[in-house]
Amino acid sequence: MAMRPESAVTTAEMRKIEADAIESGSVTGLDLMERAGAGAVSAARERLMPDPAGKRVLILCGPGNNGGDGYVIARILHDLDAEIELRALGAPGQGAPDALANRKRWLEIGTVMPLDDSAAMGAQPDLVIDALFGTGLARGVDPAIFDPVRARIGAAPIIAVDLPSGLCSDSGQVIGAEGGILPATLTVSFHRPKRGHYLRDGPRFCGALAVCDIGLGATEGAVRLVRAPDGLGKGHGHKFSYGHALVLSGGMGQSGAARLAARAALRVGAGLVTIGAPAEAMPEIAAQITALMLRRVDDAGNFAGLLDDPRINALCLGPGLGLGPREAALIGTALVSARPAVLDADALTLIAADPELRSALHPNCVLTPHEGEFARLFPDIADRSEGPGWGKPDLVAEAARRSGCVILLKGPDTVIATPEGNVMLHAAAYERAAPWLATAGSGDVLAGLIAGLLARGAAPAAAAQTGVWLHTEAARHMGAGLIAEDLPDLLPRVLQDL
């Protein structure tokens, strides 16, 4: 049965969820394996092979519980009159008694042949089931394991049980050489998606993703999935009821990024949005804005004077700002004010280079780095290798704890973390894929969205989550041909849908 889980789990979390259920007596390991096999077959019939009768299915089983699921799948498909060819990599070990039990059940009705016996390989299959290695994989897979399979499957679709063999469940990275993985057409997971389905290489190798209920209740993992906001409508009030965001601009010829951010802040519902710009850039900006306001900000002194207005309640700092002493002083003034602030692009570069600016960060800040900026801000954290038990959410959580503010690490797999240790994941993948966001200015729009939401009174973490969801949803409404200027003007359609 398809599910809509609220979190993604690690290998350790999933093992504990299963162990707790088994220890409670509500279910056995064999029950869970039977349900997983049935769920995989149901997903296969729904998505790829409605009627298995007479179809050739090649099933690849490993020595662990993932292989045990494969034996169950073989038995169910056999009962549906499919022609099964089952290839195994070794026999279940001492640590997989449930897998061994299901292998024995299969041997009562079918045969098991070694995976590496290429001479005995049959005809091209109609479907391949990859049940070799699941969430417990901790080391790279020898690419040669897959050679006999690749040589004969042709264009047959591949269903991965839990994960494509060779993919790290926690980090989403290929473990070892890239040839040591079997890319899937459809990945069927159980109870909750794994972090690796969404992170790094996961979506590229998982194909489509289905998550099946196996009766483990409402248990969730620590990393929450970002979902659509409940709604962003307005009630009674006037423009100042919805906040006043200020976006700082760079000089002449550098104002485009600030204008993108400011328009996004206005579109997402901030009551007023002002661009603060040096004198040289004001004619350029004034010629291209209407609903946005414009104020002169030449240096930290008159910026501080502008911030004497308490109605300015959110700041956007960095898009197209510049990297000189003037800009560093502006960032320092903004941080001293302790106002909710989004820090992006040039602001992040300045903070990375200046310990005093870094020390002025506060809990009302949202930092929105891409991976290169993250590495400059937190080089020792970024250098940590990812793998079993440690992935991108853990890196971002450590950075948020250290900096004392919300960190949003941008990418198709955007991760948001708070200083308190709350971690959220938004993946622009599978049905929410939005590759068109890889375009100049897209990040400036995201910064503006978050600033506008801060102006409306959202807490930093909530503004970051809602902003990244709206950003992707706007891109999905447009599709191919998207440029950053389109994003703010797509927001009305997105908000109406909410």
mmCIF file of N, CA, C and O in Angstrom, residues 383-477:
data_model
loop_
_atom_site.group_PDB
_atom_site.id
_atom_site.type_symbol
_atom_site.label_atom_id
_atom_site.label_comp_id
_atom_site.label_asym_id
_atom_site.label_seq_id
_atom_site.Cartn_x
_atom_site.Cartn_y
_atom_site.Cartn_z
ATOM 1 N N ASP A 383 34.695 18.507 5.129
ATOM 2 C CA ASP A 383 35.707 17.500 4.787
ATOM 3 C C ASP A 383 35.393 16.121 5.336
ATOM 4 O O ASP A 383 36.055 15.151 4.962
ATOM 5 N N ARG A 384 34.421 16.030 6.216
ATOM 6 C CA ARG A 384 34.091 14.719 6.771
ATOM 7 C C ARG A 384 33.486 13.830 5.692
ATOM 8 O O ARG A 384 32.574 14.236 4.979
ATOM 9 N N SER A 385 34.003 12.653 5.544
ATOM 10 C CA SER A 385 33.487 11.748 4.523
ATOM 11 C C SER A 385 32.105 11.252 4.936
ATOM 12 O O SER A 385 31.835 11.047 6.120
ATOM 13 N N GLU A 386 31.250 11.069 3.939
ATOM 14 C CA GLU A 386 29.898 10.599 4.196
ATOM 15 C C GLU A 386 29.804 9.106 3.905
ATOM 16 O O GLU A 386 30.475 8.581 3.023
ATOM 17 N N GLY A 387 28.960 8.437 4.626
ATOM 18 C CA GLY A 387 28.792 7.008 4.427
ATOM 19 C C GLY A 387 27.834 6.450 5.451
ATOM 20 O O GLY A 387 27.042 7.186 6.038
ATOM 21 N N PRO A 388 27.886 5.134 5.686
ATOM 22 C CA PRO A 388 26.956 4.530 6.652
ATOM 23 C C PRO A 388 26.999 5.228 7.997
ATOM 24 O O PRO A 388 28.060 5.401 8.601
ATOM 25 N N GLY A 389 25.845 5.690 8.460
ATOM 26 C CA GLY A 389 25.741 6.349 9.760
ATOM 27 C C GLY A 389 26.052 7.825 9.741
ATOM 28 O O GLY A 389 25.916 8.497 10.775
ATOM 29 N N TRP A 390 26.452 8.370 8.600
ATOM 30 C CA TRP A 390 26.831 9.790 8.573
ATOM 31 C C TRP A 390 26.581 10.332 7.166
ATOM 32 O O TRP A 390 27.168 9.870 6.193
ATOM 33 N N GLY A 391 25.705 11.326 7.059
ATOM 34 C CA GLY A 391 25.385 11.887 5.761
ATOM 35 C C GLY A 391 25.136 13.375 5.842
ATOM 36 O O GLY A 391 25.364 14.024 6.869
ATOM 37 N N LYS A 392 24.641 13.938 4.753
ATOM 38 C CA LYS A 392 24.440 15.384 4.638
ATOM 39 C C LYS A 392 23.610 15.961 5.784
ATOM 40 O O LYS A 392 23.953 17.029 6.304
ATOM 41 N N PRO A 393 22.520 15.331 6.234
ATOM 42 C CA PRO A 393 21.778 15.902 7.370
ATOM 43 C C PRO A 393 22.638 16.064 8.615
ATOM 44 O O PRO A 393 22.467 17.032 9.368
ATOM 45 N N ASP A 394 23.556 15.140 8.839
ATOM 46 C CA ASP A 394 24.417 15.229 10.019
ATOM 47 C C ASP A 394 25.420 16.374 9.890
ATOM 48 O O ASP A 394 25.718 17.061 10.869
ATOM 49 N N LEU A 395 25.929 16.595 8.670
ATOM 50 C CA LEU A 395 26.847 17.705 8.435
ATOM 51 C C LEU A 395 26.153 19.039 8.718
ATOM 52 O O LEU A 395 26.710 19.920 9.382
ATOM 53 N N VAL A 396 24.941 19.184 8.197
ATOM 54 C CA VAL A 396 24.223 20.450 8.351
ATOM 55 C C VAL A 396 23.809 20.651 9.804
ATOM 56 O O VAL A 396 23.858 21.773 10.333
ATOM 57 N N ALA A 397 23.419 19.588 10.476
ATOM 58 C CA ALA A 397 23.050 19.700 11.895
ATOM 59 C C ALA A 397 24.235 20.178 12.728
ATOM 60 O O ALA A 397 24.083 21.015 13.628
ATOM 61 N N GLU A 398 25.414 19.661 12.445
ATOM 62 C CA GLU A 398 26.604 20.094 13.178
ATOM 63 C C GLU A 398 26.917 21.558 12.891
ATOM 64 O O GLU A 398 27.271 22.319 13.798
ATOM 65 N N ALA A 399 26.756 21.990 11.645
ATOM 66 C CA ALA A 399 27.001 23.392 11.299
ATOM 67 C C ALA A 399 26.011 24.319 11.994
ATOM 68 O O ALA A 399 26.378 25.397 12.473
ATOM 69 N N ALA A 400 24.750 23.919 12.084
ATOM 70 C CA ALA A 400 23.739 24.745 12.746
ATOM 71 C C ALA A 400 24.028 24.844 14.242
ATOM 72 O O ALA A 400 23.896 25.922 14.844
ATOM 73 N N ARG A 401 24.420 23.733 14.840
ATOM 74 C CA ARG A 401 24.754 23.758 16.267
ATOM 75 C C ARG A 401 25.932 24.696 16.533
ATOM 76 O O ARG A 401 25.912 25.500 17.458
ATOM 77 N N ARG A 402 26.940 24.609 15.678
ATOM 78 C CA ARG A 402 28.132 25.412 15.888
ATOM 79 C C ARG A 402 27.871 26.897 15.660
ATOM 80 O O ARG A 402 28.376 27.750 16.392
ATOM 81 N N SER A 403 27.094 27.234 14.642
ATOM 82 C CA SER A 403 26.874 28.640 14.294
ATOM 83 C C SER A 403 25.783 29.289 15.132
ATOM 84 O O SER A 403 25.705 30.516 15.213
ATOM 85 N N GLY A 404 24.914 28.487 15.723
ATOM 86 C CA GLY A 404 23.837 29.031 16.530
ATOM 87 C C GLY A 404 22.693 29.616 15.730
ATOM 88 O O GLY A 404 21.916 30.422 16.247
ATOM 89 N N CYS A 405 22.572 29.213 14.452
ATOM 90 C CA CYS A 405 21.466 29.723 13.631
ATOM 91 C C CYS A 405 21.020 28.639 12.657
ATOM 92 O O CYS A 405 21.611 27.562 12.580
ATOM 93 N N VAL A 406 19.953 28.934 11.926
ATOM 94 C CA VAL A 406 19.411 27.970 10.969
ATOM 95 C C VAL A 406 20.314 27.918 9.737
ATOM 96 O O VAL A 406 20.696 28.953 9.186
ATOM 97 N N ILE A 407 20.632 26.706 9.300
ATOM 98 C CA ILE A 407 21.413 26.506 8.082
ATOM 99 C C ILE A 407 20.532 25.806 7.058
ATOM 100 O O ILE A 407 19.908 24.778 7.364
ATOM 101 N N LEU A 408 20.493 26.352 5.851
ATOM 102 C CA LEU A 408 19.793 25.734 4.728
ATOM 103 C C LEU A 408 20.843 25.461 3.654
ATOM 104 O O LEU A 408 21.334 26.386 3.006
ATOM 105 N N LEU A 409 21.222 24.204 3.509
ATOM 106 C CA LEU A 409 22.216 23.821 2.497
ATOM 107 C C LEU A 409 21.482 23.477 1.218
ATOM 108 O O LEU A 409 20.777 22.478 1.130
ATOM 109 N N LYS A 410 21.654 24.345 0.218
ATOM 110 C CA LYS A 410 20.869 24.254 -1.008
ATOM 111 C C LYS A 410 21.320 23.096 -1.893
ATOM 112 O O LYS A 410 22.463 22.679 -1.874
ATOM 113 N N GLY A 411 20.404 22.655 -2.730
ATOM 114 C CA GLY A 411 20.670 21.610 -3.700
ATOM 115 C C GLY A 411 19.380 20.901 -4.033
ATOM 116 O O GLY A 411 18.331 21.182 -3.442
ATOM 117 N N PRO A 412 19.401 19.984 -4.981
ATOM 118 C CA PRO A 412 18.199 19.169 -5.206
ATOM 119 C C PRO A 412 17.766 18.459 -3.931
ATOM 120 O O PRO A 412 16.582 18.200 -3.729
ATOM 121 N N ASP A 413 18.747 18.154 -3.064
ATOM 122 C CA ASP A 413 18.452 17.574 -1.752
ATOM 123 C C ASP A 413 18.760 18.630 -0.688
ATOM 124 O O ASP A 413 19.782 18.587 -0.027
ATOM 125 N N THR A 414 17.869 19.601 -0.539
ATOM 126 C CA THR A 414 18.072 20.686 0.414
ATOM 127 C C THR A 414 17.863 20.190 1.837
ATOM 128 O O THR A 414 16.853 19.555 2.145
ATOM 129 N N VAL A 415 18.829 20.498 2.706
ATOM 130 C CA VAL A 415 18.740 20.116 4.109
ATOM 131 C C VAL A 415 18.730 21.375 4.964
ATOM 132 O O VAL A 415 19.534 22.287 4.754
ATOM 133 N N ILE A 416 17.804 21.436 5.918
ATOM 134 C CA ILE A 416 17.651 22.567 6.834
ATOM 135 C C ILE A 416 17.837 22.045 8.248
ATOM 136 O O ILE A 416 17.270 21.008 8.617
ATOM 137 N N ALA A 417 18.633 22.754 9.048
ATOM 138 C CA ALA A 417 18.843 22.335 10.432
ATOM 139 C C ALA A 417 18.817 23.541 11.355
ATOM 140 O O ALA A 417 19.206 24.646 10.964
ATOM 141 N N THR A 418 18.365 23.312 12.581
ATOM 142 C CA THR A 418 18.313 24.358 13.605
ATOM 143 C C THR A 418 19.407 24.104 14.644
ATOM 144 O O THR A 418 19.901 22.976 14.777
ATOM 145 N N PRO A 419 19.762 25.126 15.413
ATOM 146 C CA PRO A 419 20.774 24.923 16.461
ATOM 147 C C PRO A 419 20.357 23.877 17.492
ATOM 148 O O PRO A 419 21.210 23.257 18.122
ATOM 149 N N GLU A 420 19.051 23.682 17.659
ATOM 150 C CA GLU A 420 18.556 22.714 18.650
ATOM 151 C C GLU A 420 18.634 21.271 18.148
ATOM 152 O O GLU A 420 18.335 20.333 18.904
ATOM 153 N N GLY A 421 19.003 21.077 16.890
ATOM 154 C CA GLY A 421 19.153 19.722 16.370
ATOM 155 C C GLY A 421 18.001 19.219 15.526
ATOM 156 O O GLY A 421 17.995 18.051 15.125
ATOM 157 N N ASN A 422 17.017 20.058 15.240
ATOM 158 C CA ASN A 422 15.938 19.648 14.344
ATOM 159 C C ASN A 422 16.439 19.700 12.908
ATOM 160 O O ASN A 422 17.053 20.688 12.488
ATOM 161 N N VAL A 423 16.158 18.644 12.144
ATOM 162 C CA VAL A 423 16.653 18.546 10.768
ATOM 163 C C VAL A 423 15.493 18.241 9.839
ATOM 164 O O VAL A 423 14.672 17.358 10.107
ATOM 165 N N MET A 424 15.427 18.985 8.722
ATOM 166 C CA MET A 424 14.384 18.811 7.722
ATOM 167 C C MET A 424 15.035 18.592 6.358
ATOM 168 O O MET A 424 16.085 19.151 6.070
ATOM 169 N N LEU A 425 14.391 17.792 5.536
ATOM 170 C CA LEU A 425 14.910 17.468 4.208
ATOM 171 C C LEU A 425 13.849 17.767 3.165
ATOM 172 O O LEU A 425 12.706 17.331 3.285
ATOM 173 N N HIS A 426 14.244 18.526 2.144
ATOM 174 C CA HIS A 426 13.366 18.750 1.006
ATOM 175 C C HIS A 426 14.082 18.276 -0.245
ATOM 176 O O HIS A 426 15.136 18.808 -0.613
ATOM 177 N N ALA A 427 13.530 17.270 -0.895
ATOM 178 C CA ALA A 427 14.149 16.725 -2.101
ATOM 179 C C ALA A 427 13.330 17.118 -3.321
ATOM 180 O O ALA A 427 12.155 16.760 -3.431
ATOM 181 N N ALA A 428 13.959 17.858 -4.223
ATOM 182 C CA ALA A 428 13.339 18.157 -5.517
ATOM 183 C C ALA A 428 13.639 16.972 -6.431
ATOM 184 O O ALA A 428 14.470 17.043 -7.344
ATOM 185 N N ALA A 429 12.975 15.867 -6.137
ATOM 186 C CA ALA A 429 13.247 14.608 -6.825
ATOM 187 C C ALA A 429 11.948 13.849 -7.009
ATOM 188 O O ALA A 429 10.923 14.182 -6.423
ATOM 189 N N TYR A 430 12.017 12.796 -7.841
ATOM 190 C CA TYR A 430 10.865 11.958 -8.140
ATOM 191 C C TYR A 430 9.715 12.836 -8.648
ATOM 192 O O TYR A 430 9.919 13.620 -9.584
ATOM 193 N N GLU A 431 8.549 12.771 -8.009
ATOM 194 C CA GLU A 431 7.419 13.563 -8.522
ATOM 195 C C GLU A 431 7.604 15.054 -8.303
ATOM 196 O O GLU A 431 6.873 15.864 -8.888
ATOM 197 N N ARG A 432 8.583 15.467 -7.476
ATOM 198 C CA ARG A 432 8.847 16.886 -7.258
ATOM 199 C C ARG A 432 10.151 17.347 -7.907
ATOM 200 O O ARG A 432 10.710 18.386 -7.538
ATOM 201 N N ALA A 433 10.618 16.621 -8.884
ATOM 202 C CA ALA A 433 11.850 17.018 -9.567
ATOM 203 C C ALA A 433 11.657 18.364 -10.259
ATOM 204 O O ALA A 433 10.616 18.634 -10.872
ATOM 205 N N ALA A 434 12.653 19.234 -10.142
ATOM 206 C CA ALA A 434 12.591 20.571 -10.752
ATOM 207 C C ALA A 434 13.974 20.963 -11.261
ATOM 208 O O ALA A 434 14.588 21.901 -10.763
ATOM 209 N N PRO A 435 14.502 20.252 -12.255
ATOM 210 C CA PRO A 435 15.853 20.539 -12.742
ATOM 211 C C PRO A 435 15.997 21.936 -13.327
ATOM 212 O O PRO A 435 17.118 22.449 -13.439
ATOM 213 N N TRP A 436 14.888 22.585 -13.644
ATOM 214 C CA TRP A 436 14.933 23.929 -14.230
ATOM 215 C C TRP A 436 15.407 24.964 -13.224
ATOM 216 O O TRP A 436 15.734 26.097 -13.601
ATOM 217 N N LEU A 437 15.469 24.609 -11.935
ATOM 218 C CA LEU A 437 15.969 25.554 -10.934
ATOM 219 C C LEU A 437 17.472 25.772 -11.034
ATOM 220 O O LEU A 437 18.007 26.691 -10.396
ATOM 221 N N ALA A 438 18.151 24.954 -11.821
ATOM 222 C CA ALA A 438 19.593 25.154 -12.033
ATOM 223 C C ALA A 438 19.790 26.276 -13.048
ATOM 224 O O ALA A 438 20.185 26.072 -14.195
ATOM 225 N N THR A 439 19.491 27.502 -12.612
ATOM 226 C CA THR A 439 19.576 28.667 -13.492
ATOM 227 C C THR A 439 19.997 29.879 -12.671
ATOM 228 O O THR A 439 19.701 29.963 -11.471
ATOM 229 N N ALA A 440 20.698 30.799 -13.303
ATOM 230 C CA ALA A 440 21.221 31.974 -12.607
ATOM 231 C C ALA A 440 20.097 32.760 -11.952
ATOM 232 O O ALA A 440 19.058 33.020 -12.570
ATOM 233 N N GLY A 441 20.288 33.143 -10.710
ATOM 234 C CA GLY A 441 19.315 33.960 -9.991
ATOM 235 C C GLY A 441 18.316 33.171 -9.180
ATOM 236 O O GLY A 441 17.589 33.755 -8.363
ATOM 237 N N SER A 442 18.273 31.854 -9.364
ATOM 238 C CA SER A 442 17.302 31.040 -8.626
ATOM 239 C C SER A 442 17.521 31.142 -7.118
ATOM 240 O O SER A 442 16.563 31.259 -6.342
ATOM 241 N N GLY A 443 18.774 31.113 -6.684
ATOM 242 C CA GLY A 443 19.060 31.214 -5.257
ATOM 243 C C GLY A 443 18.700 32.562 -4.680
ATOM 244 O O GLY A 443 18.315 32.666 -3.502
ATOM 245 N N ASP A 444 18.813 33.633 -5.474
ATOM 246 C CA ASP A 444 18.424 34.967 -5.007
ATOM 247 C C ASP A 444 16.924 35.021 -4.725
ATOM 248 O O ASP A 444 16.484 35.630 -3.736
ATOM 249 N N VAL A 445 16.150 34.357 -5.582
ATOM 250 C CA VAL A 445 14.703 34.298 -5.358
ATOM 251 C C VAL A 445 14.394 33.545 -4.065
ATOM 252 O O VAL A 445 13.546 33.973 -3.276
ATOM 253 N N LEU A 446 15.088 32.442 -3.831
ATOM 254 C CA LEU A 446 14.863 31.689 -2.592
ATOM 255 C C LEU A 446 15.166 32.556 -1.373
ATOM 256 O O LEU A 446 14.387 32.564 -0.400
ATOM 257 N N ALA A 447 16.258 33.292 -1.410
ATOM 258 C CA ALA A 447 16.592 34.174 -0.287
ATOM 259 C C ALA A 447 15.477 35.191 -0.054
ATOM 260 O O ALA A 447 15.094 35.470 1.091
ATOM 261 N N GLY A 448 14.942 35.746 -1.136
ATOM 262 C CA GLY A 448 13.854 36.711 -1.004
ATOM 263 C C GLY A 448 12.591 36.103 -0.446
ATOM 264 O O GLY A 448 11.889 36.724 0.371
ATOM 265 N N LEU A 449 12.271 34.881 -0.863
ATOM 266 C CA LEU A 449 11.092 34.201 -0.316
ATOM 267 C C LEU A 449 11.203 34.044 1.193
ATOM 268 O O LEU A 449 10.249 34.306 1.938
ATOM 269 N N ILE A 450 12.367 33.610 1.640
ATOM 270 C CA ILE A 450 12.550 33.403 3.081
ATOM 271 C C ILE A 450 12.469 34.728 3.824
ATOM 272 O O ILE A 450 11.852 34.832 4.890
ATOM 273 N N ALA A 451 13.067 35.788 3.247
ATOM 274 C CA ALA A 451 13.002 37.110 3.884
ATOM 275 C C ALA A 451 11.561 37.592 3.987
ATOM 276 O O ALA A 451 11.143 38.153 5.009
ATOM 277 N N GLY A 452 10.777 37.391 2.928
ATOM 278 C CA GLY A 452 9.376 37.800 2.964
ATOM 279 C C GLY A 452 8.589 37.057 4.018
ATOM 280 O O GLY A 452 7.728 37.632 4.701
ATOM 281 N N LEU A 453 8.867 35.770 4.165
ATOM 282 C CA LEU A 453 8.183 34.982 5.188
ATOM 283 C C LEU A 453 8.607 35.397 6.588
ATOM 284 O O LEU A 453 7.782 35.424 7.511
ATOM 285 N N LEU A 454 9.887 35.725 6.773
ATOM 286 C CA LEU A 454 10.333 36.264 8.060
ATOM 287 C C LEU A 454 9.599 37.564 8.375
ATOM 288 O O LEU A 454 9.181 37.794 9.514
ATOM 289 N N ALA A 455 9.446 38.419 7.363
ATOM 290 C CA ALA A 455 8.735 39.686 7.570
ATOM 291 C C ALA A 455 7.296 39.433 8.009
ATOM 292 O O ALA A 455 6.738 40.183 8.829
ATOM 293 N N ARG A 456 6.701 38.386 7.495
ATOM 294 C CA ARG A 456 5.323 38.056 7.859
ATOM 295 C C ARG A 456 5.218 37.440 9.246
ATOM 296 O O ARG A 456 4.114 37.160 9.717
ATOM 297 N N GLY A 457 6.351 37.174 9.878
ATOM 298 C CA GLY A 457 6.327 36.678 11.242
ATOM 299 C C GLY A 457 6.685 35.221 11.411
ATOM 300 O O GLY A 457 6.639 34.702 12.533
ATOM 301 N N ALA A 458 7.052 34.540 10.324
ATOM 302 C CA ALA A 458 7.427 33.136 10.444
ATOM 303 C C ALA A 458 8.744 32.996 11.202
ATOM 304 O O ALA A 458 9.648 33.828 11.068
ATOM 305 N N ALA A 459 8.864 31.949 11.994
ATOM 306 C CA ALA A 459 10.130 31.644 12.656
ATOM 307 C C ALA A 459 11.159 31.244 11.605
ATOM 308 O O ALA A 459 10.794 30.782 10.514
ATOM 309 N N PRO A 460 12.454 31.416 11.883
ATOM 310 C CA PRO A 460 13.471 31.139 10.864
ATOM 311 C C PRO A 460 13.381 29.757 10.233
ATOM 312 O O PRO A 460 13.436 29.636 8.999
ATOM 313 N N ALA A 461 13.228 28.709 11.031
ATOM 314 C CA ALA A 461 13.166 27.365 10.456
ATOM 315 C C ALA A 461 11.909 27.182 9.610
ATOM 316 O O ALA A 461 11.959 26.568 8.531
ATOM 317 N N ALA A 462 10.787 27.713 10.069
ATOM 318 C CA ALA A 462 9.544 27.606 9.304
ATOM 319 C C ALA A 462 9.634 28.393 8.004
ATOM 320 O O ALA A 462 9.160 27.940 6.955
ATOM 321 N N ALA A 463 10.240 29.573 8.047
ATOM 322 C CA ALA A 463 10.417 30.374 6.827
ATOM 323 C C ALA A 463 11.293 29.635 5.829
ATOM 324 O O ALA A 463 11.024 29.640 4.618
ATOM 325 N N ALA A 464 12.346 28.986 6.313
ATOM 326 C CA ALA A 464 13.242 28.248 5.422
ATOM 327 C C ALA A 464 12.509 27.078 4.763
ATOM 328 O O ALA A 464 12.617 26.868 3.546
ATOM 329 N N GLN A 465 11.740 26.327 5.551
ATOM 330 C CA GLN A 465 11.014 25.187 4.988
ATOM 331 C C GLN A 465 9.971 25.628 3.972
ATOM 332 O O GLN A 465 9.881 25.082 2.871
ATOM 333 N N THR A 466 9.173 26.621 4.337
ATOM 334 C CA THR A 466 8.123 27.083 3.432
ATOM 335 C C THR A 466 8.725 27.693 2.174
ATOM 336 O O THR A 466 8.248 27.468 1.059
ATOM 337 N N GLY A 467 9.805 28.446 2.351
ATOM 338 C CA GLY A 467 10.447 29.077 1.197
ATOM 339 C C GLY A 467 10.950 28.059 0.202
ATOM 340 O O GLY A 467 10.745 28.204 -1.016
ATOM 341 N N VAL A 468 11.612 27.017 0.672
ATOM 342 C CA VAL A 468 12.177 26.046 -0.267
ATOM 343 C C VAL A 468 11.077 25.239 -0.937
ATOM 344 O O VAL A 468 11.177 24.882 -2.117
ATOM 345 N N TRP A 469 9.978 24.973 -0.228
ATOM 346 C CA TRP A 469 8.858 24.263 -0.854
ATOM 347 C C TRP A 469 8.217 25.116 -1.937
ATOM 348 O O TRP A 469 7.964 24.642 -3.053
ATOM 349 N N LEU A 470 7.959 26.387 -1.636
ATOM 350 C CA LEU A 470 7.352 27.286 -2.631
ATOM 351 C C LEU A 470 8.260 27.470 -3.843
ATOM 352 O O LEU A 470 7.791 27.530 -4.993
ATOM 353 N N HIS A 471 9.552 27.563 -3.608
ATOM 354 C CA HIS A 471 10.542 27.735 -4.672
ATOM 355 C C HIS A 471 10.453 26.588 -5.675
ATOM 356 O O HIS A 471 10.381 26.808 -6.898
ATOM 357 N N THR A 472 10.432 25.360 -5.168
ATOM 358 C CA THR A 472 10.339 24.191 -6.044
ATOM 359 C C THR A 472 8.984 24.109 -6.719
ATOM 360 O O THR A 472 8.872 23.805 -7.909
ATOM 361 N N GLU A 473 7.932 24.394 -5.960
ATOM 362 C CA GLU A 473 6.592 24.288 -6.528
ATOM 363 C C GLU A 473 6.388 25.300 -7.651
ATOM 364 O O GLU A 473 5.749 24.994 -8.671
ATOM 365 N N ALA A 474 6.924 26.497 -7.503
ATOM 366 C CA ALA A 474 6.825 27.493 -8.572
ATOM 367 C C ALA A 474 7.530 26.993 -9.831
ATOM 368 O O ALA A 474 7.022 27.135 -10.947
ATOM 369 N N ALA A 475 8.705 26.393 -9.658
ATOM 370 C CA ALA A 475 9.439 25.863 -10.810
ATOM 371 C C ALA A 475 8.660 24.744 -11.487
ATOM 372 O O ALA A 475 8.645 24.633 -12.721
ATOM 373 N N ARG A 476 7.995 23.920 -10.711
ATOM 374 C CA ARG A 476 7.213 22.825 -11.277
ATOM 375 C C ARG A 476 6.011 23.349 -12.056
ATOM 376 O O ARG A 476 5.592 22.741 -13.039
ATOM 377 N N HIS A 477 5.465 24.476 -11.641
ATOM 378 C CA HIS A 477 4.360 25.065 -12.388
ATOM 379 C C HIS A 477 4.809 25.553 -13.762
ATOM 380 O O HIS A 477 4.030 25.567 -14.711
#
